[in-house]
Coordinates of N, CA and C in Angstrom, one line a residue:
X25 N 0.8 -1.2 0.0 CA 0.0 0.0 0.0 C 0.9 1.2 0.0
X26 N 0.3 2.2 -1.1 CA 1.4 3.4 -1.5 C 1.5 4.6 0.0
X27 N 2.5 4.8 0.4 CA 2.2 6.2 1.0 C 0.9 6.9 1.2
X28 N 0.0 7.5 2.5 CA -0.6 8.2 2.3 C -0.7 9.7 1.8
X29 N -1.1 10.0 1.1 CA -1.0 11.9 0.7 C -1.5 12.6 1.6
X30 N -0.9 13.4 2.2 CA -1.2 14.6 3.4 C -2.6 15.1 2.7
X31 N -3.3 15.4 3.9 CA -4.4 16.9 3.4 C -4.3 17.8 3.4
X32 N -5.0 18.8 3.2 CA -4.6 20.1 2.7 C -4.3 21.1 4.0
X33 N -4.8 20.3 5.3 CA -5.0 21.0 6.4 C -3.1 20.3 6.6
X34 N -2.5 19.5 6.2 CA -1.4 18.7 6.9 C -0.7 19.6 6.2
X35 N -0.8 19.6 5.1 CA 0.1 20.9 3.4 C 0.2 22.0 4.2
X36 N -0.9 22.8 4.6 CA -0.3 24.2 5.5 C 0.2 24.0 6.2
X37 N 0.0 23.3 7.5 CA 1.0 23.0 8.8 C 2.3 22.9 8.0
X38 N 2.7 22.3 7.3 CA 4.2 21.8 6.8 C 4.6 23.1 6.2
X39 N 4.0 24.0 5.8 CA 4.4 25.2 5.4 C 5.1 26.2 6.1
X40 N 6.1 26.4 5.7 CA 7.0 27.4 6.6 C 6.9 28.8 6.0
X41 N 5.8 29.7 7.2 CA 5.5 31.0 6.4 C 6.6 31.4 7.0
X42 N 7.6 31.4 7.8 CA 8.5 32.6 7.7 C 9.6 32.6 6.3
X43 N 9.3 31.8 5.3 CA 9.7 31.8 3.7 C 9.3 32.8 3.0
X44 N 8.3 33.7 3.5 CA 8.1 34.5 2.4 C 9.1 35.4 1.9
X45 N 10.2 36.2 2.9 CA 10.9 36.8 2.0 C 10.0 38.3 2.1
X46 N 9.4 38.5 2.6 CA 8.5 39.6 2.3 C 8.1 40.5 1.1
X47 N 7.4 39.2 0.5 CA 7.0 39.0 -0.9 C 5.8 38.1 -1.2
X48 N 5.7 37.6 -0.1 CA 4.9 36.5 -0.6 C 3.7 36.6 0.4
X49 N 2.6 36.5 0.0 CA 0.8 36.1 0.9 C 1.0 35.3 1.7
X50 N 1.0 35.4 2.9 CA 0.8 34.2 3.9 C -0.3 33.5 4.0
X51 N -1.0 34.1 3.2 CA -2.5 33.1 2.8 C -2.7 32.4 1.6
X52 N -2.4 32.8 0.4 CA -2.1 32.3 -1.4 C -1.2 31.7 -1.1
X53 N -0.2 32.2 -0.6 CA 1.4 31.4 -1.2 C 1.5 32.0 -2.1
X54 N 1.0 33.1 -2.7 CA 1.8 33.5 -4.4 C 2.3 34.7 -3.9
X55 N 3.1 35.2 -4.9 CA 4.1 36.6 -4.4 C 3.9 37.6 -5.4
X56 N 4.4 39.0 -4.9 CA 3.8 40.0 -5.4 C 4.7 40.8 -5.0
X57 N 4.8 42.2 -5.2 CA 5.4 43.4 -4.7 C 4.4 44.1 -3.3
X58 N 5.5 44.5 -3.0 CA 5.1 45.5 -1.8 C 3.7 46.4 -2.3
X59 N 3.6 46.8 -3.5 CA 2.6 47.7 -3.6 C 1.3 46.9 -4.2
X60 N 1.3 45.5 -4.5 CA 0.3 44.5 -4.4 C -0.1 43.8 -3.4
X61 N 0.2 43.5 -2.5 CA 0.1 43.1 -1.2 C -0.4 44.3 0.3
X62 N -0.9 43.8 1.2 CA -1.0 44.6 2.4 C -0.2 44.3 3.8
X63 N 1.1 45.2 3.8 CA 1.9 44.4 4.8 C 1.5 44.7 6.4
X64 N 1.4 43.8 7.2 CA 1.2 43.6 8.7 C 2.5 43.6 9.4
X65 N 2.3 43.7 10.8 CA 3.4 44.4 12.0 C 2.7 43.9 12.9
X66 N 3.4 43.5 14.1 CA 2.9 43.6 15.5 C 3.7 44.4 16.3
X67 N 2.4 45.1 17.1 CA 2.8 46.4 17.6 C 3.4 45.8 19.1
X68 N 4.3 46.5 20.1 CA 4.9 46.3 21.1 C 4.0 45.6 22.0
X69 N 2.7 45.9 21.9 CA 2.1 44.9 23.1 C 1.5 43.7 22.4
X70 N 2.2 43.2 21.3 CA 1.7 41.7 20.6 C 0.3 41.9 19.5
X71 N -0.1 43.1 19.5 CA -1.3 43.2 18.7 C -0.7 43.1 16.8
X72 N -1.6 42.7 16.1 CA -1.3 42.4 14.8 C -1.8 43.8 14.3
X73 N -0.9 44.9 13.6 CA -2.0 45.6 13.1 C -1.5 46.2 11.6
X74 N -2.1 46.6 10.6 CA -1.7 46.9 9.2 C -0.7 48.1 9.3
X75 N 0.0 47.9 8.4 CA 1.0 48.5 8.2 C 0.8 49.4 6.4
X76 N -0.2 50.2 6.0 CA -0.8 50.5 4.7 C 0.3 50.9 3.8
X77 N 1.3 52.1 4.7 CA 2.0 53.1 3.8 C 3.3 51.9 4.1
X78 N 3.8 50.7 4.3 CA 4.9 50.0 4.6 C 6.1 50.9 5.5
X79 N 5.7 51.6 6.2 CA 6.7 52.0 7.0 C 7.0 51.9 8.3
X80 N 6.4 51.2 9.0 CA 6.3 50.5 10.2 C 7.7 49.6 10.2
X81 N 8.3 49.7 11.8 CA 10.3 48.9 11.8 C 9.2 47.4 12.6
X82 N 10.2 46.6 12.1 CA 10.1 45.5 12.6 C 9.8 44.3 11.2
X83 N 9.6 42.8 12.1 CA 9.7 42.3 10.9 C 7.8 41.9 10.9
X84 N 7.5 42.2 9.0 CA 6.4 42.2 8.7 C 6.0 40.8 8.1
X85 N 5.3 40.7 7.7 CA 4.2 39.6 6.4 C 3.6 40.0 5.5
X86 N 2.5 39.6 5.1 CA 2.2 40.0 3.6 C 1.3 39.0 3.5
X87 N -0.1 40.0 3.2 CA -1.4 39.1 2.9 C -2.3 40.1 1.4
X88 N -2.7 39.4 0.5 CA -3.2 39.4 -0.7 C -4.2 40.6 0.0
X89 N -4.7 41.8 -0.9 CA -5.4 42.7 -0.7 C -6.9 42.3 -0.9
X90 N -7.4 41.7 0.0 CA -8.7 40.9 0.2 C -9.2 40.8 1.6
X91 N -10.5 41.2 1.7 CA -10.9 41.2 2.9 C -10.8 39.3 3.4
X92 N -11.4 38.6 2.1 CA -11.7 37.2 2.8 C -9.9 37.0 3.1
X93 N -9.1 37.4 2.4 CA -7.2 36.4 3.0 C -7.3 37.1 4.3
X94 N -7.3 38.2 4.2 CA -7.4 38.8 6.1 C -7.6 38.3 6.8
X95 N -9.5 38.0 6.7 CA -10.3 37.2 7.6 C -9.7 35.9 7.6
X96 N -9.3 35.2 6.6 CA -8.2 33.7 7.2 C -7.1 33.6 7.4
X97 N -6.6 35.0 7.4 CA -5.2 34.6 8.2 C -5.5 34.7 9.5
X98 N -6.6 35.5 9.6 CA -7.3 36.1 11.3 C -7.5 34.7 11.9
X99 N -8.3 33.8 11.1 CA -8.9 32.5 11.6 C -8.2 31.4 11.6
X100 N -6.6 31.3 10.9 CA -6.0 30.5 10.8 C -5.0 30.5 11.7
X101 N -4.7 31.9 12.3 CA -3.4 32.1 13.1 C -2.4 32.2 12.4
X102 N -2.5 32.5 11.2 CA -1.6 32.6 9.8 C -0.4 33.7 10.6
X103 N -0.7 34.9 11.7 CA 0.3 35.9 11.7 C 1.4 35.8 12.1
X104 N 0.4 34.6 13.6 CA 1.3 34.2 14.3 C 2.6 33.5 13.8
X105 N 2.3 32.4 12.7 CA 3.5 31.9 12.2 C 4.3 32.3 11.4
X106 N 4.1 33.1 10.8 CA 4.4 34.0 9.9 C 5.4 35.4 11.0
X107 N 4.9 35.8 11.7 CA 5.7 36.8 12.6 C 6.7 36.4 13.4
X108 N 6.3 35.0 13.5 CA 7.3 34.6 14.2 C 7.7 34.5 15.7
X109 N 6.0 35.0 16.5 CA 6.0 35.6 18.1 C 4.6 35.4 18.0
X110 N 4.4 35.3 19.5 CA 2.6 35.6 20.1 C 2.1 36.5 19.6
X111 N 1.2 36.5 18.5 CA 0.5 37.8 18.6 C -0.7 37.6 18.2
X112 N -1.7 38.7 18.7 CA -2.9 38.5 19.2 C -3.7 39.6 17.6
X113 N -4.4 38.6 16.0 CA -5.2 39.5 15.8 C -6.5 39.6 16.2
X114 N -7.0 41.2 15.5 CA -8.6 41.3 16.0 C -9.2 40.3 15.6
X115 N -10.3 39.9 15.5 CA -11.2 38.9 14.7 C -12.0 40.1 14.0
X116 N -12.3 41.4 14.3 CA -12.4 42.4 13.6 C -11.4 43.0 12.7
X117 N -10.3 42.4 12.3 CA -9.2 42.9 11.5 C -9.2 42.9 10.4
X118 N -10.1 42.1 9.8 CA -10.5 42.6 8.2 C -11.3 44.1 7.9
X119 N -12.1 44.5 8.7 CA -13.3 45.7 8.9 C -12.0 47.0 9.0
X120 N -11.1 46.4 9.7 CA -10.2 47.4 10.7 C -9.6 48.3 9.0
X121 N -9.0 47.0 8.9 CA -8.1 47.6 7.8 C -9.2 48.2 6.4
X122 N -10.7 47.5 6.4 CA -11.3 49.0 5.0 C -11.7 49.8 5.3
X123 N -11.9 50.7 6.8 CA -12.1 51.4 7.4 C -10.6 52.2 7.4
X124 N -9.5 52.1 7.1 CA -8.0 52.4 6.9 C -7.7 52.8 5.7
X125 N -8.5 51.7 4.6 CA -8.7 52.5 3.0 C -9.2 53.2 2.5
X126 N -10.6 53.1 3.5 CA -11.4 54.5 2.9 C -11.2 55.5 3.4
X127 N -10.3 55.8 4.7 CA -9.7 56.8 5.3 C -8.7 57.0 4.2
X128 N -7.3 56.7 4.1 CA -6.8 56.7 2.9 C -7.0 57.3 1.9
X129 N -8.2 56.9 1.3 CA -8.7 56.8 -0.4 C -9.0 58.9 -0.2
X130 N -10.0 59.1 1.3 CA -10.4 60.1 1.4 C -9.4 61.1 1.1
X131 N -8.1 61.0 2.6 CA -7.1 61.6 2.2 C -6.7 62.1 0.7
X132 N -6.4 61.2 0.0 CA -5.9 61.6 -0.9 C -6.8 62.4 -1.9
X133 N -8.1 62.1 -1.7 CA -9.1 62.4 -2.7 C -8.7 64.6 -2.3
X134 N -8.9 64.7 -0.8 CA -8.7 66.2 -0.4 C -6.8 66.5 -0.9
X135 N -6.1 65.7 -0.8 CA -5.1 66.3 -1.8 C -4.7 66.3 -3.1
X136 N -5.7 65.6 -3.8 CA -6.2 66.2 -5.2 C -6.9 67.0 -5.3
X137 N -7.9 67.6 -4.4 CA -8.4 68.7 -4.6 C -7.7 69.9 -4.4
X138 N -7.1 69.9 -3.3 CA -5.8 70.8 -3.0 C -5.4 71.4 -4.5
X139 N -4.6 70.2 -5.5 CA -3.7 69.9 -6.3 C -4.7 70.5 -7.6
X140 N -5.6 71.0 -7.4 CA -6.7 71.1 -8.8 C -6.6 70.1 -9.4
X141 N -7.0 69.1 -9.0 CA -6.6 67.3 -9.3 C -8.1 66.6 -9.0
X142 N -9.2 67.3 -9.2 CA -10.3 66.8 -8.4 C -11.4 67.8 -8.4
X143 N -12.1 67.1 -9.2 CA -13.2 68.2 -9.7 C -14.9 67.4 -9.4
X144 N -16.1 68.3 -8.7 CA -17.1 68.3 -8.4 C -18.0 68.7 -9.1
X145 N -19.2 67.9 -8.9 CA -20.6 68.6 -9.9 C -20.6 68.0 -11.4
X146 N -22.2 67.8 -11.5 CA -22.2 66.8 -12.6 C -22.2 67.4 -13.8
X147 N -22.1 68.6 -14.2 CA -21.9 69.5 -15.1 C -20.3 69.3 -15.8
X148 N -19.6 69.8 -14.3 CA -18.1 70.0 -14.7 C -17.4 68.4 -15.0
X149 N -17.8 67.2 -14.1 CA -17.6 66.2 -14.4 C -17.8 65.5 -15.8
X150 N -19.0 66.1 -16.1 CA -19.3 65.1 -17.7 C -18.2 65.8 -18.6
X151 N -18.1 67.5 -18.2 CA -17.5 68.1 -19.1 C -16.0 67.9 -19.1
X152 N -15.4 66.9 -18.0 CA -13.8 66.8 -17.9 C -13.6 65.4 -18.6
X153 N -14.8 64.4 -18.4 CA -14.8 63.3 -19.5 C -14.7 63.3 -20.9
X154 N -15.8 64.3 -20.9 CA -16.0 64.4 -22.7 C -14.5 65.2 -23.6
X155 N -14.0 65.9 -22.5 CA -12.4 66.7 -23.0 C -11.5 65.7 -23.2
X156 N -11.8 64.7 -22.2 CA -10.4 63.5 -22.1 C -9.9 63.7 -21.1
X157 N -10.1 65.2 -20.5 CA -9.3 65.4 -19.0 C -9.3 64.7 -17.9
X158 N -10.4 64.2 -17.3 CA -10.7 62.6 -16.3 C -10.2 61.5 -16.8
X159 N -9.5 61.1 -15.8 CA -9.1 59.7 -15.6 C -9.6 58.8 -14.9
X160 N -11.0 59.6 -14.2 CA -11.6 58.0 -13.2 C -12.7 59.3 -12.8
X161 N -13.6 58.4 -12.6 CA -15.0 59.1 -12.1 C -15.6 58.5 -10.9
X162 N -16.0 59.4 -10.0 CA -16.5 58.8 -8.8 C -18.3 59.5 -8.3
X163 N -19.0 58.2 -8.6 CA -20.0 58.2 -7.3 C -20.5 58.4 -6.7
X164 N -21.3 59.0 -5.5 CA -22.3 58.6 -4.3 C -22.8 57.1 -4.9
X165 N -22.6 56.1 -3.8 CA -23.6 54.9 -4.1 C -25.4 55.0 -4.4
X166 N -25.9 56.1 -4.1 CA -27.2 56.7 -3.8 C -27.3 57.7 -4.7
X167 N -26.3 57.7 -5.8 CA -26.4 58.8 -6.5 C -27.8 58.9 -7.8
X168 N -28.7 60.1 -7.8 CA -29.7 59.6 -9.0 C -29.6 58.8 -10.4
X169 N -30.0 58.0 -10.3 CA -30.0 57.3 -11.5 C -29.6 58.3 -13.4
X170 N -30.4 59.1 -12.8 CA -30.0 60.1 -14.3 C -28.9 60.6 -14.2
X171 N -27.8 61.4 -13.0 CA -27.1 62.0 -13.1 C -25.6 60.8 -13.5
X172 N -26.3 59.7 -13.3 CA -24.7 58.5 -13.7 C -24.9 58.4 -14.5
X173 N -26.5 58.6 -15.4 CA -26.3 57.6 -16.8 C -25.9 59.0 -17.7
X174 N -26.0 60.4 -17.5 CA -25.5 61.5 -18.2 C -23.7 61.3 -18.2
X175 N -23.4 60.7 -17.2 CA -22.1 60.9 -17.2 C -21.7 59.3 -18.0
X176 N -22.5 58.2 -17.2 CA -21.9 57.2 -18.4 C -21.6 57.3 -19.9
X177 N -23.1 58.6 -20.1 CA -23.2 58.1 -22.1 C -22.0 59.3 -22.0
X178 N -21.0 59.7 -21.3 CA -20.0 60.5 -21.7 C -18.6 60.1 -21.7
X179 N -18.7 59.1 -20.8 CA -17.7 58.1 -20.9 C -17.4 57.1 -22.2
X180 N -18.6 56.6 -22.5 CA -18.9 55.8 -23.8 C -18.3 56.4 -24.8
X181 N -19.2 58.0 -25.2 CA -18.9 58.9 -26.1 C -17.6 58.9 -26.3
X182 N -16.9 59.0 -25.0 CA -15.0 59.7 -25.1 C -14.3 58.0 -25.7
X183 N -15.0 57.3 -25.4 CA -14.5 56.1 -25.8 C -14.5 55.6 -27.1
X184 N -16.0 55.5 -27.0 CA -15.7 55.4 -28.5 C -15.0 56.2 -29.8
X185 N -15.4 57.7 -29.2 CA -14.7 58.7 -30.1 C -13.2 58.5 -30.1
X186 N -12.6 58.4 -29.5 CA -11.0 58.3 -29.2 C -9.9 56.6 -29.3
X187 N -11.2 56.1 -29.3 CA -10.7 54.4 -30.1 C -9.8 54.1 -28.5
X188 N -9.6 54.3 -27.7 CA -9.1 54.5 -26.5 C -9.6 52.9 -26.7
X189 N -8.4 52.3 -25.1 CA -8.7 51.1 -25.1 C -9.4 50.6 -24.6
X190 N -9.9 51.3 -23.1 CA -11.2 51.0 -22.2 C -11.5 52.8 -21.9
X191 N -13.0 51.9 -21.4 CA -13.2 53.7 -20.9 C -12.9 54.3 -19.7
X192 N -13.0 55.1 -19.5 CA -12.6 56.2 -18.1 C -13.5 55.4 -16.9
X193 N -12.6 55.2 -15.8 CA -13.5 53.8 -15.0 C -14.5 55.0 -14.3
X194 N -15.3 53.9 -13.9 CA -16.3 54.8 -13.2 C -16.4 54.2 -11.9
X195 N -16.1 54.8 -10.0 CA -16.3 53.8 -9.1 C -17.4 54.7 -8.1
X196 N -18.2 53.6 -7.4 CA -19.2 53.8 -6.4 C -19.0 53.0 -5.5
X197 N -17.9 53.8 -4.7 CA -17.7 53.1 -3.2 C -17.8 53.6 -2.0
X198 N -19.0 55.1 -1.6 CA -19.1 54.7 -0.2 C -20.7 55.7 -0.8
X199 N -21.5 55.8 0.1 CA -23.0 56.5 0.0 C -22.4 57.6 0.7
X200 N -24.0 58.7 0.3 CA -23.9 59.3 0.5 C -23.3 60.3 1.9
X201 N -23.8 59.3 3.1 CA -23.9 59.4 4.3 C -22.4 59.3 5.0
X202 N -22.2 58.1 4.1 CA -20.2 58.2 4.4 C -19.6 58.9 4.1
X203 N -20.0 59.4 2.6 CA -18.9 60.7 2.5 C -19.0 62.2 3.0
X204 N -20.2 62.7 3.3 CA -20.5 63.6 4.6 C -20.2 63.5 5.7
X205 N -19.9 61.8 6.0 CA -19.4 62.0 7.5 C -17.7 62.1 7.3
X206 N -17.5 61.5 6.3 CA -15.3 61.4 5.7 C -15.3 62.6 5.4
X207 N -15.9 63.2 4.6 CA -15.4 64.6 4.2 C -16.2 66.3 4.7
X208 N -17.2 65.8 4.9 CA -17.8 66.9 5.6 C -18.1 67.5 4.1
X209 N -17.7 69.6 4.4 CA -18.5 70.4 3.0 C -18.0 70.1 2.2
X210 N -16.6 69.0 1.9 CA -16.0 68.8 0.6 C -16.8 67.5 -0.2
X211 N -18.0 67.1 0.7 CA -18.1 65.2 0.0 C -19.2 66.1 -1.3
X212 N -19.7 65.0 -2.4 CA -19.5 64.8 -3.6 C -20.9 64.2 -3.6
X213 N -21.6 64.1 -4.6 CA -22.5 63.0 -5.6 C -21.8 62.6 -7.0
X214 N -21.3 63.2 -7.6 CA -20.4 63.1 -8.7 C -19.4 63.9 -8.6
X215 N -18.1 63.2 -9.0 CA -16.7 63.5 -8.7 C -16.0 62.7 -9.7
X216 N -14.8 63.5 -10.4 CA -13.9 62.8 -11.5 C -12.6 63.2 -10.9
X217 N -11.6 62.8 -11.7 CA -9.9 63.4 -10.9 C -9.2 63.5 -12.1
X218 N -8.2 64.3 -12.3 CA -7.5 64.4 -13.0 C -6.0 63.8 -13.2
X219 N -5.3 64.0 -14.5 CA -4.1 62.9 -14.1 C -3.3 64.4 -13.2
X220 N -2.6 63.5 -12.8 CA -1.5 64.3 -12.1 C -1.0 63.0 -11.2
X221 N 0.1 63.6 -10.1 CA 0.3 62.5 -9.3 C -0.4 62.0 -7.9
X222 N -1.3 63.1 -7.9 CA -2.7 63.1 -6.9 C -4.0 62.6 -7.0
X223 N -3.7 63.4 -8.4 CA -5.5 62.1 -9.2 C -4.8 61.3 -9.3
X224 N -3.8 60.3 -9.7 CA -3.6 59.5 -10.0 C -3.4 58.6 -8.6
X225 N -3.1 58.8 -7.7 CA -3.0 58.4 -6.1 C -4.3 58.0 -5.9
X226 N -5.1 59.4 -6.4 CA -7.0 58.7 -6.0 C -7.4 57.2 -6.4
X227 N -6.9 57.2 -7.9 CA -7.2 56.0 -8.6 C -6.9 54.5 -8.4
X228 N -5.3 54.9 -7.6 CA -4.7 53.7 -7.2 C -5.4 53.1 -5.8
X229 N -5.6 54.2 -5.1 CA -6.2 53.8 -3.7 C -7.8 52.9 -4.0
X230 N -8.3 53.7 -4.8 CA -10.1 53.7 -5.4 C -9.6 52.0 -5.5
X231 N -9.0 51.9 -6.5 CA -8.4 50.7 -7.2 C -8.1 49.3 -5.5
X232 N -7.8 50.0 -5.5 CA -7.4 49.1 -4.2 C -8.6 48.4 -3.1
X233 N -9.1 49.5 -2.5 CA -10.3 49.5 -1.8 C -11.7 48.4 -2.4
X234 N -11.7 48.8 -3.7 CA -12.4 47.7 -4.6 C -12.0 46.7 -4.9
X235 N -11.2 46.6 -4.9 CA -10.3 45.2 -5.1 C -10.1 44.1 -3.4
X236 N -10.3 44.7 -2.4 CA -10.3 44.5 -1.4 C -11.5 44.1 -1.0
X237 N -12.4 44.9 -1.7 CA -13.9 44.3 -1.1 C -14.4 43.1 -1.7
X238 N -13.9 43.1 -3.2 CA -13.9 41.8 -3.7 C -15.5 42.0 -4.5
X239 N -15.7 43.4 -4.6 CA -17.3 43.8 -5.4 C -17.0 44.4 -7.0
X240 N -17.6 43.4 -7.8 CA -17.4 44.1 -9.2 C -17.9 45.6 -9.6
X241 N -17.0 45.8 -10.3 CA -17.4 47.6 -10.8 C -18.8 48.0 -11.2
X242 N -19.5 48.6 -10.7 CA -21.0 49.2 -11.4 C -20.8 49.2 -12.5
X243 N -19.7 50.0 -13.2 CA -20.0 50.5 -14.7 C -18.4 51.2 -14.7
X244 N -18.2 50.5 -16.1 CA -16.7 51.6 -16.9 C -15.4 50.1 -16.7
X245 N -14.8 50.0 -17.2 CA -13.5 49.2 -17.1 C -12.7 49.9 -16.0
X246 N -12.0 49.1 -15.9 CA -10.4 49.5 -14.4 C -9.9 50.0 -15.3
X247 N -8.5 50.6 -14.4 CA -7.6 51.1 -14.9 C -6.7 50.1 -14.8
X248 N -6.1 51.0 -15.7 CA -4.6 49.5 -16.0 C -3.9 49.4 -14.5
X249 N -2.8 48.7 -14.1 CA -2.2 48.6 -13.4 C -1.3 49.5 -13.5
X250 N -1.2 50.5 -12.0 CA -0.1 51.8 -11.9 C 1.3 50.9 -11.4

């Protein structure tokens, strides 16, 4: 009788996450760059907590930008082995950290505005698409049905007209209510960004945030990878 073959639960145990090299998912096993990945730290009193902008001293890990790999490294004790020490995550640590991106995402959105990188109102928005000057269009999730589809058929328009390879993405990731409480008199029903290196910060974050939630785009293609 042949050897028996381990199971998948015997395959992890035999895995040695401190191999990543800090490169690699402690959850996938596949590798990536620092700016694909979300790296983790435990802070002096043993707690696990995200490390977003990678500047945190100590030694880190690296989990796939996904709420569900979070939630299993949370439930697997993945950090612990991986960090190499006791440490204690939240079982709320997935929440922790998109509550961290949409903080984030905000930030930058107010230093594109700063930057004249970020433009308001469905007027001036349709009218930064149809120029070509928008690079990403943003949202209220609660926003009226007419005022996205004015701005869609302008997206389309710029698209089609320009043979372009996808269109100017379009994202709807927080309601109304969220963004008056993140941004106060600066939040938005419709909002686009411009390129620069601020709109373009918006897009990468936006990019991220959705990609983390694991929710397909309402409408418009992604952007390519920054």
């Amino acid at each position: 009788m042949g050897a028996q073959t381990p199971d998948a639960t015997e395959a992890e145990d035999d895995f040695d996450l401190s191999d990543v090299n800090g490169r690699m998912c402690i959850v996938t096993r596949e590798s990536g760059s620092p700016e694909t990945l979300l790296r983790f730290v435990a802070a002096p009193d043993g707690t696990v907590v995200p490390d977003l902008k990678r500047a945190l001293p100590g030694r880190g890990c690296w989990v796939s930008p996904s709420r569900e790999a979070v939630d299993k490294a949370v439930a697997k004790k993945l950090f612990a082995r991986a960090l190499k020490r006791d440490v204690k995550a939240d079982p709320e640590l997935g929440s922790v950290v998109e509550r961290l991106l949409v903080t984030q995402l905000i930030g930058m959105m107010n230093m594109a505005r700063k930057a004249g990188q970020f433009i308001t109102g469905a007027a001036k928005v349709e009218a930064a698409v149809r120029s070509g000057e928008a690079i990403a269009v943003f949202h209220s999730q609660d926003a009226a049905p007419d005022g996205v589809r004015k701005i869609d058929q302008a997206r389309k328009a710029w698209h089609l007209g320009t043979g372009a390879e996808a269109e100017v993405p379009a994202f709807h990731l927080l309601t109304g209510a969220e963004l008056d409480e993140q941004m106060g008199q600066n939040a938005f029903i419709h909002a686009c960004v411009l390129a620069g290196q601020a709109g373009e910060g918006v897009v990468k974050r936006a990019t991220l945030l959705e990609t983390y939630r694991g929710t397909p785009r309402v409408s418009g293609a992604g952007p390519k990878s920054q």
